[in-house]
Backbone as numpy.savetxt, mean C-alpha at the origin, in Angstrom:
# Nx Ny Nz CAx CAy CAz Cx Cy Cz
-16.47 -7.51 19.19 -15.38 -6.99 18.35 -14.33 -6.40 19.27
-13.20 -7.09 19.39 -12.17 -6.58 20.30 -12.69 -6.51 21.72
-12.66 -5.32 22.30 -13.10 -5.15 23.69 -14.58 -4.80 23.79
-15.28 -4.78 22.65 -16.66 -4.31 22.64 -17.66 -5.47 22.54
-18.72 -5.35 23.32 -19.85 -6.25 23.22 -21.01 -5.43 22.66
-21.56 -5.86 21.53 -22.52 -5.05 20.78 -23.81 -5.84 20.57
-24.94 -5.16 20.68 -26.21 -5.83 20.40 -26.29 -6.17 18.92
-27.08 -7.17 18.59 -27.20 -7.58 17.20 -27.73 -6.44 16.33
-28.69 -5.70 16.85 -29.24 -4.59 16.07 -28.21 -3.53 15.76
-27.40 -3.16 16.76 -26.36 -2.15 16.54 -25.27 -2.68 15.61
-24.97 -3.96 15.75 -23.94 -4.58 14.89 -24.40 -4.59 13.43
-25.65 -4.97 13.20 -26.18 -4.98 11.83 -26.21 -3.57 11.25
-26.53 -2.60 12.10 -26.57 -1.20 11.65 -25.18 -0.73 11.23
-24.18 -1.09 12.01 -22.80 -0.71 11.68 -22.35 -1.38 10.39
-22.62 -2.65 10.24 -22.23 -3.37 9.02 -22.85 -2.73 7.79
-24.14 -2.40 7.87 -24.80 -1.78 6.73 -24.25 -0.39 6.46
-23.90 0.33 7.52 -23.33 1.67 7.34 -22.00 1.60 6.60
-21.20 0.57 6.89 -19.92 0.40 6.19 -20.16 0.14 4.71
-21.09 -0.75 4.41 -21.39 -1.06 3.01 -21.91 0.17 2.29
-22.80 0.92 2.93 -23.36 2.12 2.31 -22.27 3.17 2.06
-21.35 3.31 3.02 -20.27 4.31 2.87 -19.36 3.95 1.71
-19.05 2.68 1.55 -18.20 2.25 0.44 -18.92 2.43 -0.89
-20.20 2.07 -0.94 -20.96 2.25 -2.18 -21.00 3.72 -2.58
-21.23 4.59 -1.61 -21.29 6.03 -1.88 -19.95 6.55 -2.36
-18.87 6.07 -1.74 -17.53 6.52 -2.14 -17.21 6.07 -3.56
-17.51 4.84 -3.88 -17.22 4.33 -5.23 -18.02 5.09 -6.29
-19.26 5.43 -5.96 -20.08 6.16 -6.92 -19.58 7.58 -7.12
-19.08 8.20 -6.04 -18.63 9.58 -6.13 -17.21 9.73 -6.63
-16.35 8.75 -6.32 -14.93 8.83 -6.72 -14.53 7.50 -7.34
-15.00 7.21 -8.55 -14.73 5.90 -9.15 -13.27 5.65 -9.47
-12.45 6.71 -9.56 -11.04 6.51 -9.89 -10.18 6.32 -8.64
-10.80 6.18 -7.47 -10.08 5.88 -6.23 -10.28 4.41 -5.87
-9.26 3.80 -5.25 -9.34 2.38 -4.93 -10.34 2.10 -3.83
-10.44 3.00 -2.87 -11.35 2.77 -1.75 -11.04 3.72 -0.62
-11.35 3.32 0.61 -11.12 4.15 1.78 -10.19 3.45 2.76
-9.23 4.18 3.30 -8.43 3.66 4.39 -9.31 3.60 5.64
-8.91 2.81 6.62 -9.76 2.57 7.77 -10.14 3.87 8.49
-9.19 4.77 8.65 -9.50 6.02 9.33 -10.55 6.84 8.60
-10.43 6.91 7.27 -11.40 7.65 6.48 -12.73 6.92 6.40
-12.70 5.60 6.40 -13.95 4.83 6.41 -14.73 5.13 7.68
-14.04 5.16 8.79 -14.70 5.48 10.07 -15.34 6.86 10.02
-14.64 7.83 9.45 -15.18 9.20 9.39 -16.36 9.30 8.43
-16.45 8.36 7.46 -17.53 8.39 6.48 -18.83 7.82 7.03
-18.79 7.23 8.22 -19.99 6.62 8.80 -20.87 7.67 9.46
-22.18 7.43 9.53 -23.10 8.44 10.08 -22.96 8.64 11.59
-22.37 7.67 12.29 -22.15 7.80 13.72 -20.67 7.69 14.02
-20.25 8.21 15.17 -18.84 8.19 15.55 -18.53 6.91 16.32
-18.26 5.85 15.57 -17.96 4.56 16.19 -16.49 4.49 16.59
-16.14 3.72 17.61 -14.73 3.49 17.93 -14.03 2.79 16.77
-12.78 3.15 16.54 -12.04 2.60 15.41 -11.94 1.08 15.49
-11.71 0.54 16.68 -11.57 -0.91 16.85 -12.85 -1.63 16.45
-14.00 -1.00 16.73 -15.28 -1.60 16.40 -15.51 -1.62 14.89
-15.16 -0.51 14.23 -15.30 -0.44 12.77 -14.38 -1.46 12.11
-13.15 -1.55 12.60 -12.20 -2.50 12.03 -12.69 -3.94 12.20
-13.28 -4.25 13.35 -13.79 -5.59 13.57 -14.94 -5.93 12.63
-15.83 -4.95 12.43 -16.95 -5.17 11.52 -16.45 -5.33 10.08
-15.48 -4.50 9.68 -14.94 -4.58 8.32 -14.24 -5.91 8.09
-13.50 -6.39 9.08 -12.83 -7.69 8.97 -13.84 -8.81 8.73
-14.94 -8.78 9.48 -15.96 -9.81 9.32 -16.62 -9.71 7.95
-16.90 -8.49 7.50 -17.48 -8.31 6.16 -16.52 -8.84 5.09
-15.24 -8.67 5.34 -14.24 -9.18 4.40 -14.27 -10.70 4.34
-14.37 -11.34 5.51 -14.41 -12.80 5.54 -15.68 -13.34 4.90
-16.72 -12.54 4.92 -17.99 -12.94 4.30 -18.03 -12.61 2.81
-16.99 -11.94 2.31 -16.93 -11.61 0.89 -17.75 -10.40 0.49
-18.17 -9.60 1.46 -18.98 -8.43 1.16 -18.14 -7.18 0.93
-16.91 -7.17 1.42 -15.97 -6.09 1.13 -14.63 -6.71 0.79
-13.79 -5.95 0.10 -12.45 -6.39 -0.24 -11.43 -5.43 0.33
-10.18 -5.81 0.27 -9.11 -4.95 0.77 -7.91 -5.04 -0.15
-7.39 -3.89 -0.54 -6.18 -3.81 -1.35 -5.18 -2.94 -0.60
-4.22 -3.58 0.07 -3.31 -2.81 0.92 -4.11 -2.15 2.03
-3.99 -0.84 2.21 -4.74 -0.17 3.27 -6.15 0.24 2.87
-6.53 0.00 1.60 -7.81 0.47 1.10 -8.89 -0.60 1.20
-10.04 -0.22 1.76 -11.22 -1.07 1.83 -12.15 -0.69 0.69
-12.76 -1.68 0.06 -13.61 -1.40 -1.09 -14.59 -2.55 -1.26
-15.54 -2.35 -2.14 -16.47 -3.42 -2.48 -15.76 -4.43 -3.38
-16.10 -5.72 -3.28 -15.47 -6.72 -4.15 -15.67 -6.38 -5.63
-14.63 -6.52 -6.38 -14.71 -6.25 -7.81 -14.45 -4.81 -8.19
-14.44 -3.90 -7.20 -14.17 -2.50 -7.54 -12.68 -2.28 -7.73
-12.33 -1.58 -8.77 -10.94 -1.16 -8.97 -10.95 0.25 -9.54
-9.91 0.98 -9.26 -9.83 2.36 -9.73 -9.90 2.40 -11.25
-10.60 3.39 -11.76 -10.81 3.50 -13.21 -9.82 4.48 -13.81
-9.16 4.05 -14.87 -8.26 4.92 -15.61 -8.87 5.19 -16.99
-8.58 6.36 -17.52 -9.02 6.68 -18.88 -8.30 5.76 -19.86
-8.81 5.70 -21.07 -8.18 4.87 -22.09 -6.74 5.26 -22.34
-6.47 6.57 -22.39 -5.11 7.04 -22.62 -4.19 6.66 -21.48
-4.70 6.79 -20.24 -3.89 6.44 -19.08 -3.64 4.93 -19.03
-4.63 4.15 -19.37 -4.45 2.70 -19.39 -3.39 2.30 -20.40
-3.40 2.94 -21.56 -2.40 2.63 -22.58 -1.00 3.01 -22.11
-0.90 4.17 -21.44 0.41 4.60 -20.94 0.89 3.66 -19.85
-0.01 3.25 -18.96 0.36 2.36 -17.87 0.85 1.01 -18.41
0.24 0.51 -19.46 0.67 -0.75 -20.06 2.10 -0.65 -20.57
2.53 0.54 -20.94 3.91 0.73 -21.39 4.87 0.90 -20.21
4.40 1.52 -19.15 5.25 1.82 -18.01 5.43 0.61 -17.10
4.35 -0.13 -16.86 4.38 -1.21 -15.87 5.50 -2.23 -16.09
5.75 -2.68 -17.33 6.84 -3.65 -17.51 8.21 -3.10 -17.11
8.41 -1.81 -17.28 9.69 -1.21 -16.89 9.86 -1.23 -15.38
8.78 -1.05 -14.63 8.86 -1.11 -13.17 9.03 -2.56 -12.70
8.43 -3.48 -13.44 8.50 -4.89 -13.05 9.85 -5.53 -13.38
10.54 -5.00 -14.39 11.80 -5.60 -14.83 12.86 -5.54 -13.74
12.94 -4.40 -13.06 13.88 -4.24 -11.94 13.05 -3.83 -10.72
12.33 -4.75 -10.11 11.36 -4.38 -9.08 11.95 -3.71 -7.85
13.21 -4.04 -7.50 13.81 -3.46 -6.31 14.58 -2.17 -6.60
14.75 -1.85 -7.85 15.44 -0.61 -8.24 14.89 -0.13 -9.58
13.60 0.19 -9.64 12.98 0.59 -10.91 13.49 1.96 -11.37
13.37 2.25 -12.65 13.81 3.56 -13.14 12.96 4.69 -12.57
13.57 5.84 -12.43 12.85 7.01 -11.95 12.02 7.61 -13.08
11.21 8.59 -12.73 10.29 9.20 -13.68 11.00 9.70 -14.93
12.09 10.43 -14.75 12.80 11.00 -15.91 13.33 9.90 -16.82
13.88 8.85 -16.22 14.43 7.75 -17.01 13.33 6.99 -17.74
12.18 6.82 -17.08 11.04 6.17 -17.74 10.59 7.00 -18.94
10.46 8.30 -18.72 10.00 9.18 -19.79 10.95 9.15 -20.98
12.26 9.20 -20.70 13.25 9.19 -21.78 13.22 7.86 -22.54
13.13 6.77 -21.80 13.18 5.44 -22.44 11.94 5.17 -23.27
10.78 5.64 -22.80 9.52 5.34 -23.47 9.06 6.46 -24.41
9.84 7.55 -24.44 9.50 8.69 -25.30 8.11 9.23 -24.96
7.89 9.42 -23.65 6.66 10.02 -23.15 7.06 11.27 -22.37
6.24 12.31 -22.41 6.55 13.53 -21.68 6.66 13.23 -20.18
7.69 13.78 -19.58 7.98 13.51 -18.17 6.81 13.85 -17.26
6.15 14.99 -17.51 5.05 15.42 -16.67 3.88 14.43 -16.74
3.66 13.85 -17.92 2.58 12.88 -18.06 2.86 11.62 -17.26
4.11 11.16 -17.31 4.50 9.97 -16.54 4.34 10.24 -15.04
4.82 11.38 -14.60 4.75 11.72 -13.17 3.29 11.83 -12.71
2.46 12.49 -13.49 1.05 12.65 -13.12 0.34 11.31 -13.01
0.57 10.43 -13.97 -0.07 9.12 -13.95 0.40 8.31 -12.74
1.70 8.29 -12.49 2.21 7.49 -11.37 1.72 8.03 -10.03
1.59 9.34 -9.91 1.06 9.89 -8.66 -0.42 9.56 -8.49
-1.14 9.51 -9.60 -2.54 9.10 -9.53 -2.63 7.63 -9.12
-1.76 6.80 -9.68 -1.75 5.39 -9.32 -1.29 5.18 -7.87
-0.43 6.07 -7.39 -0.01 5.98 -5.99 -1.18 6.28 -5.05
-2.07 7.17 -5.46 -3.23 7.51 -4.63 -4.16 6.33 -4.47
-4.20 5.44 -5.46 -5.09 4.29 -5.38 -4.36 3.02 -4.97
-3.05 3.12 -4.74 -2.31 2.00 -4.19 -1.65 1.04 -5.15
-1.72 1.34 -6.45 -1.10 0.46 -7.43 0.42 0.53 -7.33
0.95 1.73 -7.15 2.38 1.95 -6.98 2.60 2.72 -5.69
3.85 2.75 -5.24 4.21 3.47 -4.03 5.43 4.34 -4.34
5.36 5.61 -3.96 6.48 6.52 -4.18 7.43 6.40 -2.99
8.45 5.59 -3.14 9.39 5.30 -2.07 10.30 6.51 -1.80
10.71 7.17 -2.86 11.48 8.42 -2.77 10.95 9.33 -3.88
11.36 10.58 -3.86 10.85 11.53 -4.83 11.07 11.03 -6.26
9.95 10.93 -7.02 9.98 10.48 -8.41 10.48 9.05 -8.58
10.46 8.26 -7.52 10.93 6.88 -7.58 9.77 5.98 -7.13
9.05 5.45 -8.09 7.84 4.67 -7.83 8.11 3.17 -7.97
7.57 2.40 -7.02 7.71 0.95 -7.01 6.32 0.32 -7.12
6.23 -0.84 -7.72 5.00 -1.60 -7.68 4.72 -2.02 -6.24
3.46 -2.02 -5.84 3.12 -2.36 -4.46 3.62 -3.74 -4.04
3.46 -4.80 -4.85 3.99 -6.11 -4.42 5.50 -6.09 -4.20
6.22 -5.26 -4.96 7.67 -5.17 -4.77 7.99 -4.59 -3.40
7.24 -3.57 -2.97 7.47 -2.97 -1.66 7.12 -3.97 -0.55
6.03 -4.71 -0.74 5.67 -5.73 0.24 6.77 -6.79 0.35
7.36 -7.14 -0.78 8.44 -8.13 -0.79 9.69 -7.58 -0.13
9.99 -6.33 -0.38 11.15 -5.70 0.27 10.98 -5.67 1.79
9.77 -5.42 2.24 9.51 -5.43 3.69 9.73 -6.83 4.25
9.26 -7.85 3.53 9.46 -9.24 3.98 10.94 -9.60 4.01
11.69 -9.16 2.99 13.12 -9.45 2.95 13.87 -8.71 4.06
13.41 -7.52 4.40 14.02 -6.79 5.52 13.83 -7.57 6.81
12.63 -8.11 7.00 12.36 -8.88 8.21 13.20 -10.15 8.24
13.29 -10.85 7.10 14.07 -12.08 7.04 15.56 -11.80 7.30
16.05 -10.72 6.70 17.47 -10.38 6.88 17.77 -10.05 8.32
16.89 -9.27 8.95 17.09 -8.95 10.35 17.03 -10.18 11.23
16.08 -11.09 10.94 15.93 -12.31 11.74 17.18 -13.18 11.70
17.90 -13.12 10.58 19.12 -13.91 10.43 20.31 -13.31 11.18
20.12 -12.08 11.69 21.22 -11.40 12.38 20.73 -10.85 13.73
20.10 -11.72 14.49 19.67 -11.34 15.83 18.57 -10.31 15.87
17.72 -10.29 14.84 16.60 -9.34 14.74 17.06 -7.89 14.65
18.27 -7.69 14.18 18.80 -6.33 13.94 19.15 -6.22 12.46
18.59 -5.23 11.81 18.77 -5.07 10.37 19.83 -4.00 10.08
20.92 -4.41 9.44 21.98 -3.48 9.05 21.79 -3.11 7.58
22.14 -1.88 7.24 21.96 -1.39 5.87 22.71 -2.24 4.86
23.97 -2.53 5.13 24.77 -3.28 4.16 24.23 -4.69 3.94
23.74 -5.32 5.01 23.18 -6.67 4.87 21.90 -6.64 4.04
21.09 -5.60 4.23 19.87 -5.46 3.43 20.22 -5.17 1.98
21.21 -4.29 1.76 21.66 -3.98 0.39 22.11 -5.24 -0.33
22.89 -6.06 0.35 23.37 -7.30 -0.28 22.22 -8.26 -0.55
21.22 -8.28 0.32 20.10 -9.20 0.16 19.27 -8.85 -1.08
19.07 -7.54 -1.33 18.23 -7.15 -2.46 19.05 -6.80 -3.71
20.37 -6.88 -3.58 21.30 -6.68 -4.71 21.04 -5.32 -5.39
21.20 -4.26 -4.62 21.12 -2.90 -5.16 22.30 -2.11 -4.63
22.39 -0.86 -5.05 23.40 0.03 -4.51 23.03 0.48 -3.11
24.00 0.97 -2.38 23.76 1.41 -1.00 22.77 2.58 -0.96
22.86 3.50 -1.92 21.97 4.66 -1.92 20.51 4.23 -2.03
20.24 3.30 -2.93 18.86 2.81 -3.10 18.40 2.08 -1.84
19.26 1.26 -1.26 18.90 0.53 -0.05 18.55 1.50 1.08
19.33 2.57 1.20 19.06 3.57 2.25 17.72 4.25 2.00
17.42 4.58 0.74 16.14 5.21 0.43 14.97 4.31 0.82
15.10 3.03 0.53 14.03 2.07 0.88 13.88 1.99 2.39
14.99 1.89 3.11 14.92 1.77 4.57 14.38 3.06 5.20
14.75 4.20 4.67 14.20 5.46 5.19 12.70 5.54 4.95
12.25 5.01 3.81 10.82 4.94 3.55 10.14 4.04 4.57
10.76 2.90 4.88 10.20 2.00 5.89 10.17 2.66 7.26
11.18 3.48 7.56 11.18 4.23 8.83 9.94 5.12 8.91
9.68 5.86 7.83 8.54 6.78 7.81 7.21 6.03 7.86
7.19 4.84 7.28 5.96 4.04 7.25 5.72 3.28 8.54
6.71 3.24 9.41 6.57 2.52 10.66 6.94 1.05 10.59
7.44 0.61 9.42 7.83 -0.79 9.27 9.12 -1.06 10.03
10.01 -0.07 10.06 11.27 -0.22 10.79 11.41 0.91 11.80
12.21 0.63 12.83 12.53 1.62 13.86 14.04 1.70 13.98
14.58 2.91 13.93 16.04 3.08 13.99 16.57 2.74 15.37
17.69 2.06 15.38 18.45 1.76 16.61 19.90 2.07 16.31
20.29 3.35 16.43 21.64 3.75 16.07 21.82 3.63 14.57
22.82 2.86 14.15 23.08 2.67 12.73 22.28 1.49 12.15
21.53 0.81 12.98 20.77 -0.35 12.52 19.28 -0.09 12.72
18.46 -1.12 12.42 17.01 -0.99 12.52 16.39 -2.27 13.09
15.23 -2.09 13.65 14.41 -3.21 14.11 13.17 -3.24 13.23
12.84 -4.40 12.69 11.65 -4.53 11.84 10.46 -4.86 12.73
9.38 -4.10 12.54 8.15 -4.31 13.31 7.27 -5.30 12.55
7.23 -6.52 13.02 6.54 -7.59 12.30 5.06 -7.29 12.11
4.46 -6.58 13.08 3.03 -6.30 12.98 2.70 -5.34 11.85
3.73 -4.70 11.27 3.51 -3.75 10.17 3.78 -4.35 8.80
4.18 -5.60 8.73 4.59 -6.19 7.47 3.45 -6.29 6.46
2.22 -6.38 6.95 1.08 -6.51 6.04 0.61 -5.17 5.49
1.29 -4.10 5.83 0.86 -2.75 5.43 0.74 -2.60 3.92
1.62 -3.27 3.18 1.65 -3.10 1.73 1.03 -4.29 0.99
0.36 -5.17 1.71 -0.28 -6.31 1.06 0.66 -7.51 1.01
0.28 -8.54 0.25 1.07 -9.78 0.20 2.38 -9.59 -0.56
3.41 -10.28 -0.08 4.69 -10.26 -0.76 4.78 -11.49 -1.67
5.86 -11.56 -2.45 6.04 -12.69 -3.35 7.16 -13.61 -2.88
7.54 -13.50 -1.59 8.54 -14.41 -1.00 7.94 -15.09 0.21
């Protein structure tokens, strides 16, 4: 695994430890999507190198023994559990986020349009953000995860068309939003490590594009 050569016995022990840790996490926190790699490593009974744990998890994934949703590792078929009331509310909210995926309505606007209390909408979306269904790009501004993955892909494509340098106005025109929204998205990508500032422009880090899962472009 990477730079490590491991005996079969130790390798099998690590693989089983990963499966046991995920099973324990799902049983204890059923409303969470899973564990990020750093937390998965800490959940193991021994202090393994991160590269070794990642290599074992990747192989378990290829064998169909674990799944991955964005940064979260989980057992196949596991998904975060919502209460009946939350599921009903989400079914009303999700289409509004999907209708304008690159500029979805904010919490207050969602609450007003759907006649739901603002605090209830905010609480549900923050819970969904914890499990990776949505991403809070800016305060009270939640996007569906595939939309963020697509925005990252479009940022990379736009930069590639202009000498691998991404300008705000070019990105704004590509996603057809206002400049303020485009800046919020790019600042979120800065914080996430997807982009790196270079004066007034940005460089897209291709190795980070998979951070939010598959895109739709």
